[in-house]
Amino acid sequence: MHTHLLKGADRVGGWRNHFKRTERWQRRAAIALEDMPYTKFHDALDFALAYFVWAHSLREWLLKDGVVTRQELDCRLEEEDTWPIVKDLANRSRHFVIDRSPTDAEWSMSQEYSSFSARFEGRERVHANLYYGGQKHRLIGVVASSGAMWRRVLVAVGMDVDSITN
């Protein structure tokens, strides 16, 4: 028997299932980040970093599945401001040190307590921040913009993403 010909549940559906999985990780990360401080900072961070690893690996799945050329996909991704962030967060999460042309290898994340939220919202609020490229970003916003980036890129290369989402 040729076991390399068998597909496991993780590979059935190719890039489409990987995209669905990526969107599920995006939802998990967004829920955890929105729910801070009820969700602990490190748990929210874990979900966000897992999402970025999935979001980054979608590029490879699209290429290996043969649905788009490397040149076309990379050209589309280079037009996106969020792509370098996704790439750097995923690569450092996986490799500890980025040694392949990072945009910001020394990015960092922290939590920030919003002192006015209890007064105005009736609940304590904590935000996760990403410091990247000399700028402070709300991590939940970067997660959202990354998901929107992939939808734009997939539509631009001719994929009907609305027909495959959960």
mmCIF file with all atom_site columns, C-alpha atoms in Angstrom:
data_model
loop_
_atom_site.group_PDB
_atom_site.id
_atom_site.type_symbol
_atom_site.label_atom_id
_atom_site.label_alt_id
_atom_site.label_comp_id
_atom_site.label_asym_id
_atom_site.label_entity_id
_atom_site.label_seq_id
_atom_site.pdbx_PDB_ins_code
_atom_site.Cartn_x
_atom_site.Cartn_y
_atom_site.Cartn_z
_atom_site.occupancy
_atom_site.B_iso_or_equiv
_atom_site.pdbx_formal_charge
_atom_site.auth_seq_id
_atom_site.auth_comp_id
_atom_site.auth_asym_id
_atom_site.auth_atom_id
_atom_site.pdbx_PDB_model_num
ATOM 1   C CA . MET A 1 1   ? 0.000   0.000  0.000  1.00 0.00 ? 1   MET A CA 1
ATOM 2   C CA . HIS A 1 2   ? 1.256   3.476  -0.863 1.00 0.00 ? 2   HIS A CA 1
ATOM 3   C CA . THR A 1 3   ? 0.573   5.461  2.278  1.00 0.00 ? 3   THR A CA 1
ATOM 4   C CA . HIS A 1 4   ? 1.721   8.670  0.620  1.00 0.00 ? 4   HIS A CA 1
ATOM 5   C CA . LEU A 1 5   ? -1.350  8.441  -1.628 1.00 0.00 ? 5   LEU A CA 1
ATOM 6   C CA . LEU A 1 6   ? -3.753  8.416  1.315  1.00 0.00 ? 6   LEU A CA 1
ATOM 7   C CA . LYS A 1 7   ? -5.119  11.717 2.489  1.00 0.00 ? 7   LYS A CA 1
ATOM 8   C CA . GLY A 1 8   ? -5.701  12.403 6.125  1.00 0.00 ? 8   GLY A CA 1
ATOM 9   C CA . ALA A 1 9   ? -8.489  14.618 7.409  1.00 0.00 ? 9   ALA A CA 1
ATOM 10  C CA . ASP A 1 10  ? -6.023  17.510 7.563  1.00 0.00 ? 10  ASP A CA 1
ATOM 11  C CA . ARG A 1 11  ? -5.373  17.346 3.810  1.00 0.00 ? 11  ARG A CA 1
ATOM 12  C CA . VAL A 1 12  ? -8.819  16.574 2.424  1.00 0.00 ? 12  VAL A CA 1
ATOM 13  C CA . GLY A 1 13  ? -10.023 19.629 0.559  1.00 0.00 ? 13  GLY A CA 1
ATOM 14  C CA . GLY A 1 14  ? -6.524  21.033 0.103  1.00 0.00 ? 14  GLY A CA 1
ATOM 15  C CA . TRP A 1 15  ? -6.155  24.777 0.416  1.00 0.00 ? 15  TRP A CA 1
ATOM 16  C CA . ARG A 1 16  ? -9.912  25.287 0.881  1.00 0.00 ? 16  ARG A CA 1
ATOM 17  C CA . ASN A 1 17  ? -9.973  23.347 4.144  1.00 0.00 ? 17  ASN A CA 1
ATOM 18  C CA . HIS A 1 18  ? -6.774  25.058 5.223  1.00 0.00 ? 18  HIS A CA 1
ATOM 19  C CA . PHE A 1 19  ? -8.472  28.408 4.576  1.00 0.00 ? 19  PHE A CA 1
ATOM 20  C CA . LYS A 1 20  ? -11.490 27.308 6.639  1.00 0.00 ? 20  LYS A CA 1
ATOM 21  C CA . ARG A 1 21  ? -9.156  26.215 9.429  1.00 0.00 ? 21  ARG A CA 1
ATOM 22  C CA . THR A 1 22  ? -7.370  29.561 9.247  1.00 0.00 ? 22  THR A CA 1
ATOM 23  C CA . GLU A 1 23  ? -10.682 31.384 9.590  1.00 0.00 ? 23  GLU A CA 1
ATOM 24  C CA . ARG A 1 24  ? -11.599 29.254 12.608 1.00 0.00 ? 24  ARG A CA 1
ATOM 25  C CA . TRP A 1 25  ? -8.282  30.175 14.249 1.00 0.00 ? 25  TRP A CA 1
ATOM 26  C CA . GLN A 1 26  ? -9.001  33.815 13.432 1.00 0.00 ? 26  GLN A CA 1
ATOM 27  C CA . ARG A 1 27  ? -12.357 33.586 15.234 1.00 0.00 ? 27  ARG A CA 1
ATOM 28  C CA . ARG A 1 28  ? -10.760 31.905 18.252 1.00 0.00 ? 28  ARG A CA 1
ATOM 29  C CA . ALA A 1 29  ? -8.076  34.581 18.448 1.00 0.00 ? 29  ALA A CA 1
ATOM 30  C CA . ALA A 1 30  ? -10.581 37.423 18.075 1.00 0.00 ? 30  ALA A CA 1
ATOM 31  C CA . ILE A 1 31  ? -12.873 36.008 20.765 1.00 0.00 ? 31  ILE A CA 1
ATOM 32  C CA . ALA A 1 32  ? -9.973  35.536 23.187 1.00 0.00 ? 32  ALA A CA 1
ATOM 33  C CA . LEU A 1 33  ? -8.557  39.013 22.520 1.00 0.00 ? 33  LEU A CA 1
ATOM 34  C CA . GLU A 1 34  ? -11.966 40.660 22.858 1.00 0.00 ? 34  GLU A CA 1
ATOM 35  C CA . ASP A 1 35  ? -12.660 38.807 26.103 1.00 0.00 ? 35  ASP A CA 1
ATOM 36  C CA . MET A 1 36  ? -9.601  40.035 27.995 1.00 0.00 ? 36  MET A CA 1
ATOM 37  C CA . PRO A 1 37  ? -9.214  40.161 31.008 1.00 0.00 ? 37  PRO A CA 1
ATOM 38  C CA . TYR A 1 38  ? -11.615 37.215 31.385 1.00 0.00 ? 38  TYR A CA 1
ATOM 39  C CA . THR A 1 39  ? -9.345  35.376 28.984 1.00 0.00 ? 39  THR A CA 1
ATOM 40  C CA . LYS A 1 40  ? -5.808  35.502 30.345 1.00 0.00 ? 40  LYS A CA 1
ATOM 41  C CA . PHE A 1 41  ? -3.311  37.492 28.297 1.00 0.00 ? 41  PHE A CA 1
ATOM 42  C CA . HIS A 1 42  ? -1.079  34.503 27.574 1.00 0.00 ? 42  HIS A CA 1
ATOM 43  C CA . ASP A 1 43  ? -4.038  32.398 26.431 1.00 0.00 ? 43  ASP A CA 1
ATOM 44  C CA . ALA A 1 44  ? -5.177  35.179 24.085 1.00 0.00 ? 44  ALA A CA 1
ATOM 45  C CA . LEU A 1 45  ? -1.601  35.529 22.851 1.00 0.00 ? 45  LEU A CA 1
ATOM 46  C CA . ASP A 1 46  ? -1.422  31.772 22.185 1.00 0.00 ? 46  ASP A CA 1
ATOM 47  C CA . PHE A 1 47  ? -4.571  31.905 20.046 1.00 0.00 ? 47  PHE A CA 1
ATOM 48  C CA . ALA A 1 48  ? -3.323  34.947 18.140 1.00 0.00 ? 48  ALA A CA 1
ATOM 49  C CA . LEU A 1 49  ? 0.109   33.464 17.426 1.00 0.00 ? 49  LEU A CA 1
ATOM 50  C CA . ALA A 1 50  ? -1.453  30.155 16.362 1.00 0.00 ? 50  ALA A CA 1
ATOM 51  C CA . TYR A 1 51  ? -3.674  32.114 13.990 1.00 0.00 ? 51  TYR A CA 1
ATOM 52  C CA . PHE A 1 52  ? -0.688  33.891 12.421 1.00 0.00 ? 52  PHE A CA 1
ATOM 53  C CA . VAL A 1 53  ? 1.103   30.571 11.875 1.00 0.00 ? 53  VAL A CA 1
ATOM 54  C CA . TRP A 1 54  ? -1.995  29.244 10.078 1.00 0.00 ? 54  TRP A CA 1
ATOM 55  C CA . ALA A 1 55  ? -2.443  32.478 8.116  1.00 0.00 ? 55  ALA A CA 1
ATOM 56  C CA . HIS A 1 56  ? 1.173   32.413 6.970  1.00 0.00 ? 56  HIS A CA 1
ATOM 57  C CA . SER A 1 57  ? 1.092   28.746 5.967  1.00 0.00 ? 57  SER A CA 1
ATOM 58  C CA . LEU A 1 58  ? -1.941  29.333 3.725  1.00 0.00 ? 58  LEU A CA 1
ATOM 59  C CA . ARG A 1 59  ? 0.494   30.710 1.127  1.00 0.00 ? 59  ARG A CA 1
ATOM 60  C CA . GLU A 1 60  ? 2.301   27.369 0.954  1.00 0.00 ? 60  GLU A CA 1
ATOM 61  C CA . TRP A 1 61  ? -0.959  25.408 0.737  1.00 0.00 ? 61  TRP A CA 1
ATOM 62  C CA . LEU A 1 62  ? -2.126  27.525 -2.205 1.00 0.00 ? 62  LEU A CA 1
ATOM 63  C CA . LEU A 1 63  ? 1.174   26.936 -3.999 1.00 0.00 ? 63  LEU A CA 1
ATOM 64  C CA . LYS A 1 64  ? 1.378   23.196 -3.251 1.00 0.00 ? 64  LYS A CA 1
ATOM 65  C CA . ASP A 1 65  ? -2.260  22.723 -4.283 1.00 0.00 ? 65  ASP A CA 1
ATOM 66  C CA . GLY A 1 66  ? -1.379  24.326 -7.628 1.00 0.00 ? 66  GLY A CA 1
ATOM 67  C CA . VAL A 1 67  ? -4.198  26.873 -7.670 1.00 0.00 ? 67  VAL A CA 1
ATOM 68  C CA . VAL A 1 68  ? -1.992  29.923 -8.201 1.00 0.00 ? 68  VAL A CA 1
ATOM 69  C CA . THR A 1 69  ? 1.558   30.569 -9.354 1.00 0.00 ? 69  THR A CA 1
ATOM 70  C CA . ARG A 1 70  ? 4.233   31.666 -6.905 1.00 0.00 ? 70  ARG A CA 1
ATOM 71  C CA . GLN A 1 71  ? 4.793   34.830 -8.927 1.00 0.00 ? 71  GLN A CA 1
ATOM 72  C CA . GLU A 1 72  ? 1.124   35.843 -8.945 1.00 0.00 ? 72  GLU A CA 1
ATOM 73  C CA . LEU A 1 73  ? 0.565   35.063 -5.270 1.00 0.00 ? 73  LEU A CA 1
ATOM 74  C CA . ASP A 1 74  ? 3.733   36.778 -4.086 1.00 0.00 ? 74  ASP A CA 1
ATOM 75  C CA . CYS A 1 75  ? 2.924   39.819 -6.235 1.00 0.00 ? 75  CYS A CA 1
ATOM 76  C CA . ARG A 1 76  ? -0.515  40.096 -4.586 1.00 0.00 ? 76  ARG A CA 1
ATOM 77  C CA . LEU A 1 77  ? 0.886   39.580 -1.089 1.00 0.00 ? 77  LEU A CA 1
ATOM 78  C CA . GLU A 1 78  ? 3.585   42.218 -1.613 1.00 0.00 ? 78  GLU A CA 1
ATOM 79  C CA . GLU A 1 79  ? 0.798   44.755 -2.227 1.00 0.00 ? 79  GLU A CA 1
ATOM 80  C CA . GLU A 1 80  ? -0.595  44.083 1.258  1.00 0.00 ? 80  GLU A CA 1
ATOM 81  C CA . ASP A 1 81  ? 0.656   46.082 4.257  1.00 0.00 ? 81  ASP A CA 1
ATOM 82  C CA . THR A 1 82  ? -0.360  43.283 6.624  1.00 0.00 ? 82  THR A CA 1
ATOM 83  C CA . TRP A 1 83  ? 1.631   40.501 4.923  1.00 0.00 ? 83  TRP A CA 1
ATOM 84  C CA . PRO A 1 84  ? 5.054   41.405 6.415  1.00 0.00 ? 84  PRO A CA 1
ATOM 85  C CA . ILE A 1 85  ? 3.468   41.403 9.877  1.00 0.00 ? 85  ILE A CA 1
ATOM 86  C CA . VAL A 1 86  ? 1.875   37.984 9.321  1.00 0.00 ? 86  VAL A CA 1
ATOM 87  C CA . LYS A 1 87  ? 5.157   36.640 7.980  1.00 0.00 ? 87  LYS A CA 1
ATOM 88  C CA . ASP A 1 88  ? 7.296   37.966 10.836 1.00 0.00 ? 88  ASP A CA 1
ATOM 89  C CA . LEU A 1 89  ? 4.892   36.917 13.599 1.00 0.00 ? 89  LEU A CA 1
ATOM 90  C CA . ALA A 1 90  ? 4.506   33.410 12.183 1.00 0.00 ? 90  ALA A CA 1
ATOM 91  C CA . ASN A 1 91  ? 8.201   32.901 11.509 1.00 0.00 ? 91  ASN A CA 1
ATOM 92  C CA . ARG A 1 92  ? 9.411   34.057 14.909 1.00 0.00 ? 92  ARG A CA 1
ATOM 93  C CA . SER A 1 93  ? 6.655   32.048 16.599 1.00 0.00 ? 93  SER A CA 1
ATOM 94  C CA . ARG A 1 94  ? 7.916   28.950 14.824 1.00 0.00 ? 94  ARG A CA 1
ATOM 95  C CA . HIS A 1 95  ? 11.669  29.562 14.785 1.00 0.00 ? 95  HIS A CA 1
ATOM 96  C CA . PHE A 1 96  ? 12.478  31.840 17.777 1.00 0.00 ? 96  PHE A CA 1
ATOM 97  C CA . VAL A 1 97  ? 14.852  33.942 15.638 1.00 0.00 ? 97  VAL A CA 1
ATOM 98  C CA . ILE A 1 98  ? 14.026  35.237 12.165 1.00 0.00 ? 98  ILE A CA 1
ATOM 99  C CA . ASP A 1 99  ? 17.005  35.031 9.838  1.00 0.00 ? 99  ASP A CA 1
ATOM 100 C CA . ARG A 1 100 ? 15.305  35.396 6.436  1.00 0.00 ? 100 ARG A CA 1
ATOM 101 C CA . SER A 1 101 ? 14.773  39.067 5.600  1.00 0.00 ? 101 SER A CA 1
ATOM 102 C CA . PRO A 1 102 ? 12.330  40.093 8.321  1.00 0.00 ? 102 PRO A CA 1
ATOM 103 C CA . THR A 1 103 ? 10.701  43.498 8.271  1.00 0.00 ? 103 THR A CA 1
ATOM 104 C CA . ASP A 1 104 ? 10.794  43.673 12.090 1.00 0.00 ? 104 ASP A CA 1
ATOM 105 C CA . ALA A 1 105 ? 12.477  40.724 13.791 1.00 0.00 ? 105 ALA A CA 1
ATOM 106 C CA . GLU A 1 106 ? 12.207  42.406 17.198 1.00 0.00 ? 106 GLU A CA 1
ATOM 107 C CA . TRP A 1 107 ? 8.443   42.943 17.348 1.00 0.00 ? 107 TRP A CA 1
ATOM 108 C CA . SER A 1 108 ? 6.885   42.607 20.762 1.00 0.00 ? 108 SER A CA 1
ATOM 109 C CA . MET A 1 109 ? 3.493   42.192 22.396 1.00 0.00 ? 109 MET A CA 1
ATOM 110 C CA . SER A 1 110 ? 2.146   43.434 25.683 1.00 0.00 ? 110 SER A CA 1
ATOM 111 C CA . GLN A 1 111 ? -1.102  43.985 27.501 1.00 0.00 ? 111 GLN A CA 1
ATOM 112 C CA . GLU A 1 112 ? -2.484  47.395 28.355 1.00 0.00 ? 112 GLU A CA 1
ATOM 113 C CA . TYR A 1 113 ? -5.051  48.127 31.014 1.00 0.00 ? 113 TYR A CA 1
ATOM 114 C CA . SER A 1 114 ? -7.723  50.645 30.008 1.00 0.00 ? 114 SER A CA 1
ATOM 115 C CA . SER A 1 115 ? -8.331  52.678 33.142 1.00 0.00 ? 115 SER A CA 1
ATOM 116 C CA . PHE A 1 116 ? -11.505 54.338 31.837 1.00 0.00 ? 116 PHE A CA 1
ATOM 117 C CA . SER A 1 117 ? -13.321 51.235 30.625 1.00 0.00 ? 117 SER A CA 1
ATOM 118 C CA . ALA A 1 118 ? -14.686 50.263 34.032 1.00 0.00 ? 118 ALA A CA 1
ATOM 119 C CA . ARG A 1 119 ? -16.189 53.704 34.382 1.00 0.00 ? 119 ARG A CA 1
ATOM 120 C CA . PHE A 1 120 ? -17.614 54.049 30.858 1.00 0.00 ? 120 PHE A CA 1
ATOM 121 C CA . GLU A 1 121 ? -18.266 50.438 29.859 1.00 0.00 ? 121 GLU A CA 1
ATOM 122 C CA . GLY A 1 122 ? -19.042 49.008 33.255 1.00 0.00 ? 122 GLY A CA 1
ATOM 123 C CA . ARG A 1 123 ? -16.279 46.430 32.947 1.00 0.00 ? 123 ARG A CA 1
ATOM 124 C CA . GLU A 1 124 ? -12.539 46.248 33.130 1.00 0.00 ? 124 GLU A CA 1
ATOM 125 C CA . ARG A 1 125 ? -10.878 46.091 29.737 1.00 0.00 ? 125 ARG A CA 1
ATOM 126 C CA . VAL A 1 126 ? -7.405  44.966 28.795 1.00 0.00 ? 126 VAL A CA 1
ATOM 127 C CA . HIS A 1 127 ? -5.976  45.246 25.290 1.00 0.00 ? 127 HIS A CA 1
ATOM 128 C CA . ALA A 1 128 ? -3.230  43.196 23.687 1.00 0.00 ? 128 ALA A CA 1
ATOM 129 C CA . ASN A 1 129 ? -0.835  45.387 21.739 1.00 0.00 ? 129 ASN A CA 1
ATOM 130 C CA . LEU A 1 130 ? 1.655   44.589 19.022 1.00 0.00 ? 130 LEU A CA 1
ATOM 131 C CA . TYR A 1 131 ? 4.684   46.837 18.653 1.00 0.00 ? 131 TYR A CA 1
ATOM 132 C CA . TYR A 1 132 ? 5.830   46.395 15.092 1.00 0.00 ? 132 TYR A CA 1
ATOM 133 C CA . GLY A 1 133 ? 7.805   48.602 12.752 1.00 0.00 ? 133 GLY A CA 1
ATOM 134 C CA . GLY A 1 134 ? 8.016   51.365 15.323 1.00 0.00 ? 134 GLY A CA 1
ATOM 135 C CA . GLN A 1 135 ? 4.228   51.513 15.709 1.00 0.00 ? 135 GLN A CA 1
ATOM 136 C CA . LYS A 1 136 ? 1.738   50.316 18.280 1.00 0.00 ? 136 LYS A CA 1
ATOM 137 C CA . HIS A 1 137 ? -1.152  48.220 16.952 1.00 0.00 ? 137 HIS A CA 1
ATOM 138 C CA . ARG A 1 138 ? -4.105  46.633 18.710 1.00 0.00 ? 138 ARG A CA 1
ATOM 139 C CA . LEU A 1 139 ? -3.517  42.930 18.166 1.00 0.00 ? 139 LEU A CA 1
ATOM 140 C CA . ILE A 1 140 ? -7.206  42.266 17.548 1.00 0.00 ? 140 ILE A CA 1
ATOM 141 C CA . GLY A 1 141 ? -7.060  44.769 14.666 1.00 0.00 ? 141 GLY A CA 1
ATOM 142 C CA . VAL A 1 142 ? -4.052  43.035 13.123 1.00 0.00 ? 142 VAL A CA 1
ATOM 143 C CA . VAL A 1 143 ? -5.855  39.686 13.344 1.00 0.00 ? 143 VAL A CA 1
ATOM 144 C CA . ALA A 1 144 ? -8.871  41.217 11.573 1.00 0.00 ? 144 ALA A CA 1
ATOM 145 C CA . SER A 1 145 ? -6.799  42.946 8.882  1.00 0.00 ? 145 SER A CA 1
ATOM 146 C CA . SER A 1 146 ? -4.912  39.721 8.205  1.00 0.00 ? 146 SER A CA 1
ATOM 147 C CA . GLY A 1 147 ? -8.162  37.853 7.587  1.00 0.00 ? 147 GLY A CA 1
ATOM 148 C CA . ALA A 1 148 ? -9.387  40.640 5.299  1.00 0.00 ? 148 ALA A CA 1
ATOM 149 C CA . MET A 1 149 ? -6.031  40.564 3.488  1.00 0.00 ? 149 MET A CA 1
ATOM 150 C CA . TRP A 1 150 ? -6.374  36.866 2.673  1.00 0.00 ? 150 TRP A CA 1
ATOM 151 C CA . ARG A 1 151 ? -9.931  37.352 1.408  1.00 0.00 ? 151 ARG A CA 1
ATOM 152 C CA . ARG A 1 152 ? -8.776  40.182 -0.906 1.00 0.00 ? 152 ARG A CA 1
ATOM 153 C CA . VAL A 1 153 ? -5.821  38.173 -2.182 1.00 0.00 ? 153 VAL A CA 1
ATOM 154 C CA . LEU A 1 154 ? -7.883  35.039 -2.817 1.00 0.00 ? 154 LEU A CA 1
ATOM 155 C CA . VAL A 1 155 ? -10.561 36.991 -4.677 1.00 0.00 ? 155 VAL A CA 1
ATOM 156 C CA . ALA A 1 156 ? -7.851  38.771 -6.705 1.00 0.00 ? 156 ALA A CA 1
ATOM 157 C CA . VAL A 1 157 ? -6.440  35.421 -7.871 1.00 0.00 ? 157 VAL A CA 1
ATOM 158 C CA . GLY A 1 158 ? -9.901  34.179 -8.859 1.00 0.00 ? 158 GLY A CA 1
ATOM 159 C CA . MET A 1 159 ? -11.085 32.211 -5.826 1.00 0.00 ? 159 MET A CA 1
ATOM 160 C CA . ASP A 1 160 ? -14.699 32.353 -4.643 1.00 0.00 ? 160 ASP A CA 1
ATOM 161 C CA . VAL A 1 161 ? -14.078 32.481 -0.897 1.00 0.00 ? 161 VAL A CA 1
ATOM 162 C CA . ASP A 1 162 ? -17.709 33.031 0.065  1.00 0.00 ? 162 ASP A CA 1
ATOM 163 C CA . SER A 1 163 ? -18.665 29.633 -1.319 1.00 0.00 ? 163 SER A CA 1
ATOM 164 C CA . ILE A 1 164 ? -16.109 27.807 0.857  1.00 0.00 ? 164 ILE A CA 1
ATOM 165 C CA . THR A 1 165 ? -16.334 29.494 4.240  1.00 0.00 ? 165 THR A CA 1
ATOM 166 C CA . ASN A 1 166 ? -17.966 27.956 7.284  1.00 0.00 ? 166 ASN A CA 1
#
